[in-house]
Short mmCIF file of C-alpha atoms and ligand atoms in Angstrom, two decimals:
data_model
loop_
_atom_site.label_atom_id
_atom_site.label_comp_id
_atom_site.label_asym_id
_atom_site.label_seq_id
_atom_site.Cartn_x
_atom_site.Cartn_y
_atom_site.Cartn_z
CA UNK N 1 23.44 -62.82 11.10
CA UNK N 2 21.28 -64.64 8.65
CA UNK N 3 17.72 -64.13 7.23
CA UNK N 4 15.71 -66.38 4.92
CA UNK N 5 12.62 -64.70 3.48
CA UNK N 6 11.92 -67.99 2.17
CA UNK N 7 8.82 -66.87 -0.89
CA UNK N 8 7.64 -63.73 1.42
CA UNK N 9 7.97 -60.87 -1.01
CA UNK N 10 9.98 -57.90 0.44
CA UNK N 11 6.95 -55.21 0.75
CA UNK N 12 4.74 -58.53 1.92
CA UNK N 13 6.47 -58.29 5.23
CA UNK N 14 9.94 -59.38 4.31
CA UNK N 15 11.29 -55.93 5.21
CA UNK N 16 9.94 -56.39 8.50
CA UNK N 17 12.31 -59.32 9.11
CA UNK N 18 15.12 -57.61 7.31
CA UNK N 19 15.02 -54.47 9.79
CA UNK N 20 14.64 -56.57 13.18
CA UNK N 21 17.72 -58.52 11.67
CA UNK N 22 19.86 -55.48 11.11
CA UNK N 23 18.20 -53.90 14.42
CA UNK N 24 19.77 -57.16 16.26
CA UNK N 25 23.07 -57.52 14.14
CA UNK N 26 26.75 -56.12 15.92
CA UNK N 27 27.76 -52.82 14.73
CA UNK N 28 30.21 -53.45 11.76
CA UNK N 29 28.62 -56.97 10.86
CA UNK N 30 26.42 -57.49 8.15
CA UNK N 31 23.07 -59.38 7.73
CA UNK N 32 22.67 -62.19 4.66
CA UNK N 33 19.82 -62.25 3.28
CA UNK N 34 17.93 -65.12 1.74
CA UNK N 35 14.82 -65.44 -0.26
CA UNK N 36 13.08 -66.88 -3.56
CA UNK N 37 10.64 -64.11 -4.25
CA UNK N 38 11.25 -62.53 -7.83
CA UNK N 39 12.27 -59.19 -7.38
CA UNK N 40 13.74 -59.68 -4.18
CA UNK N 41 17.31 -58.09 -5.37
CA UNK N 42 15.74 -55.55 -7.02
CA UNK N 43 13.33 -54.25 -3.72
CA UNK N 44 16.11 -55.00 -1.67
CA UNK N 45 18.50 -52.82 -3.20
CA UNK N 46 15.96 -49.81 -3.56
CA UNK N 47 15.43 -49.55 0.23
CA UNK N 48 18.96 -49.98 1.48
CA UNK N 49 19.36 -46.82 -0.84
CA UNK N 50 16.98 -44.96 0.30
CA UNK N 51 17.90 -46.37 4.15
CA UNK N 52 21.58 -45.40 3.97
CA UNK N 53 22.72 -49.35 4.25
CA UNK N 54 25.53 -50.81 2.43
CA UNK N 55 24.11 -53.47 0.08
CA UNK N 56 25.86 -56.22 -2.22
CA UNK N 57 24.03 -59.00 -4.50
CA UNK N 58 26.10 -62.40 -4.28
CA UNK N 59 25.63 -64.76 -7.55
CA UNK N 60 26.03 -68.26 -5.99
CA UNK N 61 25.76 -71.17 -8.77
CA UNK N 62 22.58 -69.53 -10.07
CA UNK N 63 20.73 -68.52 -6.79
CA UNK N 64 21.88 -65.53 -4.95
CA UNK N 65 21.38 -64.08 -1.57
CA UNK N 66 22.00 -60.11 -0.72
CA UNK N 67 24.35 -58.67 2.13
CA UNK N 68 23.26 -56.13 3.94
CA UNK N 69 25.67 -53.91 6.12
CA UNK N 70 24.10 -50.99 8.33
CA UNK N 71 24.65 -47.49 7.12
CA UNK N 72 26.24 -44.09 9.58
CA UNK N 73 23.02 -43.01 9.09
CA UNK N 74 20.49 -45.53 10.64
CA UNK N 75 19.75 -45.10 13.88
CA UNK N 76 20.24 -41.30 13.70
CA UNK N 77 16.76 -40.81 12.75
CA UNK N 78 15.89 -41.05 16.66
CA UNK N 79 19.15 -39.78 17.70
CA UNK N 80 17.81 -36.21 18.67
CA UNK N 81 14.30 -37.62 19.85
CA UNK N 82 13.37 -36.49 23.23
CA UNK N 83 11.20 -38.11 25.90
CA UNK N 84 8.15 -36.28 26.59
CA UNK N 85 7.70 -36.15 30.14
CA UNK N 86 6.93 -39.72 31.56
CA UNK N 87 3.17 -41.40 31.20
CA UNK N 88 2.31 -42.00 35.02
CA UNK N 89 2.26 -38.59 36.54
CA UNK N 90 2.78 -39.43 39.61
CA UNK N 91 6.42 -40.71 38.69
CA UNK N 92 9.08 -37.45 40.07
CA UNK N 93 9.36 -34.26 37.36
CA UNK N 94 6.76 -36.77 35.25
CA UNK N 95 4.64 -33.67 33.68
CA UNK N 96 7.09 -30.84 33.19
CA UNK N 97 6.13 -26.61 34.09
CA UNK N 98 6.94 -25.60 30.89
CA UNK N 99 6.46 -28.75 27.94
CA UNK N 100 7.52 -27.41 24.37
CA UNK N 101 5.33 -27.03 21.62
CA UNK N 102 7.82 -29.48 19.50
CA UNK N 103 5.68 -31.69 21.71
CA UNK N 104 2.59 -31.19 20.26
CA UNK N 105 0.38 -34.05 20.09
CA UNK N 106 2.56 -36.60 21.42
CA UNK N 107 1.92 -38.88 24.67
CA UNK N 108 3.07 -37.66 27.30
CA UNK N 109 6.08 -40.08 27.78
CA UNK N 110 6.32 -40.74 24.19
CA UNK N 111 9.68 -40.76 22.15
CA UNK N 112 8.99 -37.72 20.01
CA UNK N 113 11.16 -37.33 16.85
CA UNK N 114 13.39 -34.35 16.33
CA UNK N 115 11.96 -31.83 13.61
CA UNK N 116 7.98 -32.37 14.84
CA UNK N 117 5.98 -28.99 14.36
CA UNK N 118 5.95 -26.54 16.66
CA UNK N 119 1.99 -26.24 17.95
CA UNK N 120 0.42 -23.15 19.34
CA UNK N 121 -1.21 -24.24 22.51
CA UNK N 122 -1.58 -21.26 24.71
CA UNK N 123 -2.08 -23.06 27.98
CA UNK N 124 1.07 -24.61 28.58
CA UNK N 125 2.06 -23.88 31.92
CA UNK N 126 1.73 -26.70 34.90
CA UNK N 127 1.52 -24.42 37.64
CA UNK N 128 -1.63 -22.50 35.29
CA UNK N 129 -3.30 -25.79 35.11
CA UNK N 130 -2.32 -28.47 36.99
CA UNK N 131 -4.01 -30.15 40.49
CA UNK N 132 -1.93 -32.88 41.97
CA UNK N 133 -5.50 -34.86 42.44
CA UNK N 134 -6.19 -34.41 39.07
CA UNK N 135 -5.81 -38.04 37.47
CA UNK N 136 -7.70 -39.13 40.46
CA UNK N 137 -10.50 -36.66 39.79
CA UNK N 138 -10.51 -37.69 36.39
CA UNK N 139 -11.21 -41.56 36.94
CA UNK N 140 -13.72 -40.75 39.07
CA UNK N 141 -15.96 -38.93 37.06
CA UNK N 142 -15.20 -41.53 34.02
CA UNK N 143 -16.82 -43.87 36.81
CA UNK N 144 -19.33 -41.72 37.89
CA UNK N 145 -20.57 -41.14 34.19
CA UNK N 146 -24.89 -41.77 33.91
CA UNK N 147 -26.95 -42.65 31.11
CA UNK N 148 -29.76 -40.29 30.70
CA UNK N 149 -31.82 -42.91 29.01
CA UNK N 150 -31.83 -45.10 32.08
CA UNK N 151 -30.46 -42.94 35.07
CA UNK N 152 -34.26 -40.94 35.09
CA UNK N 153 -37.67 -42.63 35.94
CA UNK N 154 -39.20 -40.86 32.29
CA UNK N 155 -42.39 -43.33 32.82
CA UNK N 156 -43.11 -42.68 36.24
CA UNK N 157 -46.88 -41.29 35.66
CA UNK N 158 -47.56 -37.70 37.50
CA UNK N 159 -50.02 -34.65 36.40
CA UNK N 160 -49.21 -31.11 37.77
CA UNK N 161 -51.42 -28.40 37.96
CA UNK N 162 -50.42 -26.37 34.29
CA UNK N 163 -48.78 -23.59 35.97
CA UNK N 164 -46.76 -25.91 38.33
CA UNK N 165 -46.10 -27.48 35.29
CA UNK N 166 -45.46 -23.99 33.83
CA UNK N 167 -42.80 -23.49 36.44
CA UNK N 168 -40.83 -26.64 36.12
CA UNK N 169 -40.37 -25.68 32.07
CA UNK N 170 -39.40 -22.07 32.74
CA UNK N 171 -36.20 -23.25 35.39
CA UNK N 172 -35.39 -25.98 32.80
CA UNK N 173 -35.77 -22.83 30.37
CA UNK N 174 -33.12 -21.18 32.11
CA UNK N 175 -31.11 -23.72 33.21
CA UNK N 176 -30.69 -25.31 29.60
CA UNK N 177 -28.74 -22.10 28.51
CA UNK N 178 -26.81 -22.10 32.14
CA UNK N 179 -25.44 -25.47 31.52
CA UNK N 180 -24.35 -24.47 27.88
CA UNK N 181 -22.18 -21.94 28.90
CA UNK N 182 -20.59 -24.17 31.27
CA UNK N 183 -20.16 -26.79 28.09
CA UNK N 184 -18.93 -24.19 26.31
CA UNK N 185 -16.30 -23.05 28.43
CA UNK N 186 -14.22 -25.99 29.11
CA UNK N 187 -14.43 -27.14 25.45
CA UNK N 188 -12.49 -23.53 24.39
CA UNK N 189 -10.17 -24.20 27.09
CA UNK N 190 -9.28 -27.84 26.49
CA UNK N 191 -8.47 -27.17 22.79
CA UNK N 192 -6.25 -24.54 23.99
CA UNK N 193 -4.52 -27.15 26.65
CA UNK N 194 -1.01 -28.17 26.05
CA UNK N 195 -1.96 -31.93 25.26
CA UNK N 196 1.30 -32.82 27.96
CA UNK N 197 -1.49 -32.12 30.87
CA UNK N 198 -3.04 -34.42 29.89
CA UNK N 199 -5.08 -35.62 32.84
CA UNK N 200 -6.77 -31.92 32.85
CA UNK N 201 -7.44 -32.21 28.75
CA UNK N 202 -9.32 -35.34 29.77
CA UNK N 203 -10.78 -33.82 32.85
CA UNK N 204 -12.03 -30.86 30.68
CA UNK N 205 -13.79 -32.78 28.12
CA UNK N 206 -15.62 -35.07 30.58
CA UNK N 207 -16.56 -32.15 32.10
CA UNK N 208 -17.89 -30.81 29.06
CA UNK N 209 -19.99 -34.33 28.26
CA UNK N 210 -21.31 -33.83 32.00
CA UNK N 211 -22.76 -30.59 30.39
CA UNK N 212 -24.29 -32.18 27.29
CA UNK N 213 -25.84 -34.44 29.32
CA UNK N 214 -27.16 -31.67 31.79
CA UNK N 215 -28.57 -29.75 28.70
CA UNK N 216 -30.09 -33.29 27.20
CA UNK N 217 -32.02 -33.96 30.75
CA UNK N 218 -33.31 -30.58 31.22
CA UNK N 219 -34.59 -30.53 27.77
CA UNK N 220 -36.56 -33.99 28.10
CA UNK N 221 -38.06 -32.90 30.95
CA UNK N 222 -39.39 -29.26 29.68
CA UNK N 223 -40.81 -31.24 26.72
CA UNK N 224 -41.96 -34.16 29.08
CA UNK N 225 -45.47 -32.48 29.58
CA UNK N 226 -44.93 -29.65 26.96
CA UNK N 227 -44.28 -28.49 23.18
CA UNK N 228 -42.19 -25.61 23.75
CA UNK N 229 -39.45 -24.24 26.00
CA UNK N 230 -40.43 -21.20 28.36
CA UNK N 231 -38.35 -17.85 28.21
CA UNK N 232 -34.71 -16.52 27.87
CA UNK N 233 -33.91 -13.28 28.77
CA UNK N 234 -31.68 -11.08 27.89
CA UNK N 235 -29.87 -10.60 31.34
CA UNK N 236 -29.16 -13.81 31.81
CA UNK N 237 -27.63 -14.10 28.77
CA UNK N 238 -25.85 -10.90 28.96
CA UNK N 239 -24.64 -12.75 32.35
CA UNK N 240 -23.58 -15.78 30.69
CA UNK N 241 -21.43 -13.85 27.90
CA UNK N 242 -19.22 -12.58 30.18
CA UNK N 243 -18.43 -16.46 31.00
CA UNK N 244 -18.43 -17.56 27.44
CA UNK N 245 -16.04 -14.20 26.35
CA UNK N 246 -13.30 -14.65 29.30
CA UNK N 247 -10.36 -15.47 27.62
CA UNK N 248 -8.54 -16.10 30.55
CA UNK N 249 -7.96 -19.79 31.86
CA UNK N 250 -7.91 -19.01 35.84
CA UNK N 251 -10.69 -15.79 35.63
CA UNK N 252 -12.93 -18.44 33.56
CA UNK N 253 -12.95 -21.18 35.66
CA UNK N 254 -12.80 -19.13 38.49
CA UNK N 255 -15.89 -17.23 37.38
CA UNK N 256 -17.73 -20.44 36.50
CA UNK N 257 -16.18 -23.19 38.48
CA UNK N 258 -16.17 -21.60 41.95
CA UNK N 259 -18.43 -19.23 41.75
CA UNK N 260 -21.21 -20.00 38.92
CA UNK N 261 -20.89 -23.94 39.71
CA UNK N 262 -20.93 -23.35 43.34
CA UNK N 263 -23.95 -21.28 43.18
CA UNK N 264 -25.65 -23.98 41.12
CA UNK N 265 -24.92 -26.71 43.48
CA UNK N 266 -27.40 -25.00 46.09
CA UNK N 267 -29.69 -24.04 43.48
CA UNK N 268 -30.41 -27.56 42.40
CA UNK N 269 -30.07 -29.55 45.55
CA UNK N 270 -32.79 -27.07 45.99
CA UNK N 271 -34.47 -27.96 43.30
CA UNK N 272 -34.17 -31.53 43.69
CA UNK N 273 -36.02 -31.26 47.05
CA UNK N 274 -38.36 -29.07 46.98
CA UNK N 275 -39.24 -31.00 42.90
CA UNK N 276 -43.08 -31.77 42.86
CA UNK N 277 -42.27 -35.18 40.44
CA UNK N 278 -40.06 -38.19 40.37
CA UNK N 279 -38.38 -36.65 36.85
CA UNK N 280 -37.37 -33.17 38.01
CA UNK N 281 -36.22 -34.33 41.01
CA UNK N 282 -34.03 -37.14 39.18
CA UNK N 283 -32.10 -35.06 36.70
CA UNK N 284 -31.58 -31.95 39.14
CA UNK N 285 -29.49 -34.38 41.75
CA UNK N 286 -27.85 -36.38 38.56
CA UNK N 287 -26.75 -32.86 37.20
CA UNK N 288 -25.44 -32.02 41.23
CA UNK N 289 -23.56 -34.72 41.56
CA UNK N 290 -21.68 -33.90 38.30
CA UNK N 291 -21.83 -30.21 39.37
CA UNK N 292 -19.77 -31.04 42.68
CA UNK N 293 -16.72 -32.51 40.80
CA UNK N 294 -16.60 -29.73 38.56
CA UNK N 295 -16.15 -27.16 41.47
CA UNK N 296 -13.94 -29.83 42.97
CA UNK N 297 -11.65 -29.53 39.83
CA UNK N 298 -11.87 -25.30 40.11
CA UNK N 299 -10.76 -25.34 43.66
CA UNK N 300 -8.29 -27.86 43.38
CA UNK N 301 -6.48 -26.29 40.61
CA UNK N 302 -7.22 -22.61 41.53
CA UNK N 303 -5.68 -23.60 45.06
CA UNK N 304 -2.48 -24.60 43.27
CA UNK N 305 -2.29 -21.64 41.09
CA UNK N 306 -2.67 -18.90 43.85
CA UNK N 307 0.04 -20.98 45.63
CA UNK N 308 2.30 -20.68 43.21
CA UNK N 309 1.11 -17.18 42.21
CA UNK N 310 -0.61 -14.92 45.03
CA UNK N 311 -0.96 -11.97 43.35
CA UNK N 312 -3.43 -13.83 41.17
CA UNK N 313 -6.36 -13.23 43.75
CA UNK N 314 -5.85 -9.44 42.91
CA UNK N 315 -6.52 -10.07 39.22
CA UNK N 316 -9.89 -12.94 40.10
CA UNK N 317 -11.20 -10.14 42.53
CA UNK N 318 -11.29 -7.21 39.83
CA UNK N 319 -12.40 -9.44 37.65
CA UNK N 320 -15.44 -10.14 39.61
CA UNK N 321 -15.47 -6.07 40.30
CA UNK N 322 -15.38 -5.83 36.35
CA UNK N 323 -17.96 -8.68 35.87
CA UNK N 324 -20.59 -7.01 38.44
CA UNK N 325 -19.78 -2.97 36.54
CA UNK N 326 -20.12 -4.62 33.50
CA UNK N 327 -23.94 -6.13 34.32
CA UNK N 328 -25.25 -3.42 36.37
CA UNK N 329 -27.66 -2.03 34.60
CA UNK N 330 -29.12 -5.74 33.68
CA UNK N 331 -32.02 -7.23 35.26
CA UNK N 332 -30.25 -10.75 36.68
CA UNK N 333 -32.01 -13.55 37.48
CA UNK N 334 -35.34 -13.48 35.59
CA UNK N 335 -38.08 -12.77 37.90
CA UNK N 336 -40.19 -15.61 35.99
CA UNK N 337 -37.42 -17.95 37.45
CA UNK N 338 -37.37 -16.41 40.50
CA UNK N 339 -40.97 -16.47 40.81
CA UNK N 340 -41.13 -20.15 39.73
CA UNK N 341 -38.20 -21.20 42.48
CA UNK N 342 -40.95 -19.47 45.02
CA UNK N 343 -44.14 -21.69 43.64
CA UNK N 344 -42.12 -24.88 43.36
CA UNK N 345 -40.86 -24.28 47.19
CA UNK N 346 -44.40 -23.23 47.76
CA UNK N 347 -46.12 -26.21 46.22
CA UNK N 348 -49.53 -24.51 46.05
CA UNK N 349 -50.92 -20.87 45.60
CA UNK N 350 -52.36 -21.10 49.55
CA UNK N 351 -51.26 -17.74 50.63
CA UNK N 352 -49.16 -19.43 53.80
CA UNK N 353 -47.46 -21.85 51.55
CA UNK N 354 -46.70 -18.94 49.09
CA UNK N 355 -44.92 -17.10 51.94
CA UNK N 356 -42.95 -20.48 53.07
CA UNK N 357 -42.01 -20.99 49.68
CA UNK N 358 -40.61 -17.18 49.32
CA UNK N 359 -38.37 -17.67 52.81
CA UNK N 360 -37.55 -20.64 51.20
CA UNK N 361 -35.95 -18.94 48.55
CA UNK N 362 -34.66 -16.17 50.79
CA UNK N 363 -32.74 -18.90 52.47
CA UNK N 364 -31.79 -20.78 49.44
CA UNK N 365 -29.81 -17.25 48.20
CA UNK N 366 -28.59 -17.26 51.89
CA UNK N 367 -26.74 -20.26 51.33
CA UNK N 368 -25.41 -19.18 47.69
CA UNK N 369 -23.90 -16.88 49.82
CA UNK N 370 -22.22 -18.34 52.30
CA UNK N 371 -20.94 -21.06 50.34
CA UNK N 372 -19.43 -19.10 47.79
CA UNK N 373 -17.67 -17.17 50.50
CA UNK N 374 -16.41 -20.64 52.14
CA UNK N 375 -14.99 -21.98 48.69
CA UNK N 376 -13.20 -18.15 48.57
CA UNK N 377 -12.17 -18.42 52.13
CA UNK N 378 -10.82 -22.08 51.34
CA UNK N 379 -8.98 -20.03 48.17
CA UNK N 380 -7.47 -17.92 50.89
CA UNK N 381 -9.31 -14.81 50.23
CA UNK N 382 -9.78 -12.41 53.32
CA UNK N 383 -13.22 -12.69 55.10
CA UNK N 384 -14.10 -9.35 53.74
CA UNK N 385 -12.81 -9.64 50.42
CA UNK N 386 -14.69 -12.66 50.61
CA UNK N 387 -17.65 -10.89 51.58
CA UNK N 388 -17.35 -8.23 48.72
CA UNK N 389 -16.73 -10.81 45.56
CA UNK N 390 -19.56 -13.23 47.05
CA UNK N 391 -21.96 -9.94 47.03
CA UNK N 392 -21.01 -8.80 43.94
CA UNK N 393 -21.55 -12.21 42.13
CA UNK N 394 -24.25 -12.22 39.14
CA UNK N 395 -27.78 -12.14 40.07
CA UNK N 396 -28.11 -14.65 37.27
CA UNK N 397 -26.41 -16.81 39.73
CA UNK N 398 -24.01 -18.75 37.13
FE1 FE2 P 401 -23.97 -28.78 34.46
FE1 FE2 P 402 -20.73 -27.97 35.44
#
C-alpha cells in the first residue's frame, strides 16, 4: 500500500489520505508514504506517536519516504462503541424501553463512543412516552405549519360596536395566557425527554411553536382595534399553575392535552363561528386545527401508557380530584369571559338574541362535557368515572 502526498502538507489534508490508506491496508502490512512537503517526516512522525502506529523514515539517495505500520491500538477507539437504537423507528426493537444516559445526545442509530457522559434526562422510558403514530403525527404537523403573517385576512376592513369590540379583546385576554401555559408545558417536558425518542422531542417542540404562534395571533388581534389587553384574573391563573407546576409527564399532558386541549377545541370552534369579523374567526380555527393534533398526540400516547400500565388511571383520576380540591375556593372562568362568550353568541344586546346567545353558551359547556368524557371513555375510563373527572374539570376550562 502506497501513498504519495505529492506537495500537500500533512495537516493540509495529507493526513486525511494517510488514515484512509492505513484504514484500507491488510492487518500486518504497512503503508509507504510519499511526499515533498518540508516537514513531512517531522508531522508524520508526531501523529503516528500520538496514534499508536509503528513509524520508520527511509533515506533513499537524498529523498526519503516514511513507513507506516498500524498500531494494537487503532481501531480500539470504537471497539466498545455501541449502536444507539436504529434511525427509522419503525425498523423491529428500533427505539429501545429503557435507552442509557451514556446515550445522551447522540442520534438515535448513531455509533456512540465508549466513555460519553452520562446525561440526566428524567423521561427515559418508551412505554412513558412513546405512540406508535408518533413520527407520523410529527410530519404532519411540520406540514400543517401556518404563517401568521399570511394565514389571517389582517386588512380585511370591519368596525364593531366598542363593546363587541370590547369582548373580542377580553377572550383574546384570556386566551393569550391559556395558550402560554400550554407552550410552557411541553417545552419543560421536551428538555427533560431522553433525546432517543426522538420523534416525541420533535413532536413536543412543534407543539410548543403551535403555541407561540397561538399567543402571536391572539395578540394581533386584541391590538387590531385596541391599545391595551383586557383582564387576567387571578383564578384563571391560579388554574393554569396547577398545569405549569405538574411535574409529572402523563398527569401534565393528561391534564392539558386531554382535558384542557379538548375543552379548548369546543371553545374555539365556538368561537370561530359564532366570530363577528373575518380576523377572529381566522386565527380561532388556525389555532383549532393545531389544537386537534395536540390532543391527538395526548390520547395517542396516554392510550399506550395505560396499556402498558393500568393502574395509571388511578393516579390521572386523583389527580384531577386533587386539581378540582386544590381550586375550590377560586372563581374559574372569569365571568367577563363568560359574559363576552354570551354577547359574541348573542351578536347584539336585543334581549332575545341575549338569551340565544346564553343557551348558546349553555350548550357550548354541554359539549365540553361530553367530549371530554368521550376522549376518557376512549382512555378506557368507566362511564362514571368518566362522568366524575369530566365534572370536576377546571371551570377555567384549560
Ligand atoms: Fe394553542
Ligand atoms: Fe395546544
Amino acid at each position: 500500500m502506497r501513498v504519495d502526498l505529492a506537495d500537500l502538507a500533512f495537516e493540509r489534508g495529507g493526513a486525511l489520505l494517510v488514515k484512509r490508506a492505513l484504514r484500507a491496508a491488510p492487518p500486518a502490512e504497512g503503508v509507504t508514504v510519499f511526499g515533498r512537503a518540508p516537514d513531512l517526516a517531522v508531522h508524520l512522525r508526531a501523529w503516528c506517536r500520538a496514534e499508536g502506529h509503528e513509524f520508520r523514515w527511509v533515506e533513499n539517495n537524498g529523498t526519503g519516504h516514511a513507513w507506516i505500520m498500524r498500531g494494537p491500538a487503532a481501531g480500539q477507539r470504537w471497539s466498545g462503541a455501541e449502536r444507539a437504537g436504529q434511525a427509522d423507528p419503525h425498523v423491529r426493537d428500533a427505539v429501545l424501553e429503557h435507552p442509557p444516559q451514556r446515550w445522551g445526545l447522540a442520534g438515535r442509530g448513531a455509533l456512540v463512543e465508549a466513555g460519553s457522559p452520562e446525561f440526566r434526562f428524567q423521561l427515559d422510558r418508551k412505554s412513558e412516552v412513546w405512540s406508535a403514530d408518533v413520527a407520523r403525527m410529527y410530519a404532519q404537523a411540520a406540514a400543517a405549519q401556518w404563517d401568521p403573517a399570511t394565514a389571517v385576512p389582517w386588512d380585511a376592513e370591519f368596525d364593531l360596536p366598542a363593546e363587541v369590540e370590547d369582548a373580542i379583546v377580553q377572550v383574546m385576554t384570556y386566551l393569550i395566557e391559556n395558550e402560554t401555559a400550554a407552550l410552557v408545558v411541553p417545552a419543560r417536558f421536551v428538555a427533560q425527554l431522553h433525546p432517543h425518542f426522538r420523534e416525541v422531542m420533535q413532536l413536543l417542540a412543534i407543539q410548543a411553536a403551535d403555541e407561540a404562534r397561538h399567543i402571536e395571533v391572539f395578540t394581533r388581534r386584541a391590538l387590531l382595534k385596541r391599545k391595551e389587553l383586557g383582564l387576567s384574573t387571578a383564578g384563571g391563573q391560579a388554574s393554569l399553575q396547577t398545569l405549569v407546576d405538574e411535574p409529572n409527564f402523563a398527569i401534565a399532558s393528561f391534564l392539558l392535552s386531554v382535558l384542557g386541549e379538548g375543552t379548548f377545541l369546543n371553545l374555539l370552534w365556538f368561537l370561530e363561528r359564532s366570530a363577528p369579523d373575518p380576523v377572529t374567526s381566522a386565527v380561532c380555527r388556525l389555532a383549532a386545527q393545531d389544537e386537534a393534533r395536540h390532543v391527538a398526540f395526548g390520547m395517542a400516547h396516554l392510550r399506550e401508557h395505560l396499556q402498558a400500565q393500568p393502574w395509571m388511571r388511578e393516579t390521572l383520576m386523583n389527580a384531577v380530584r386533587r386539581r378540582h380540591e386544590s381550586l375550590r375556593h377560586t372563581a374559574g372562568l372569569n365571568a367577563e369571559v363568560f359574559d363576552a362568550l354570551v354577547l359574541l353568541a348573542a351578536g347584539s344586546w336585543d334581549c332575545a338574541d341575549i338569551g340565544t346567545g346564553h343557551d348558546a353558551v349553555s350548550t357550548l359547556v354541554q359539549e365540553m362535557h361530553s367530549g371530554r368524557k368521550r376522549r376518557l371513555l376512549h382512555l378506557g375510563f368507566s362511564d362514571a368515572g368518566a362522568e366524575e373527572m369530566s365534572a370536576l374539570h377546571t371551570r377555567n376550562f384549560m
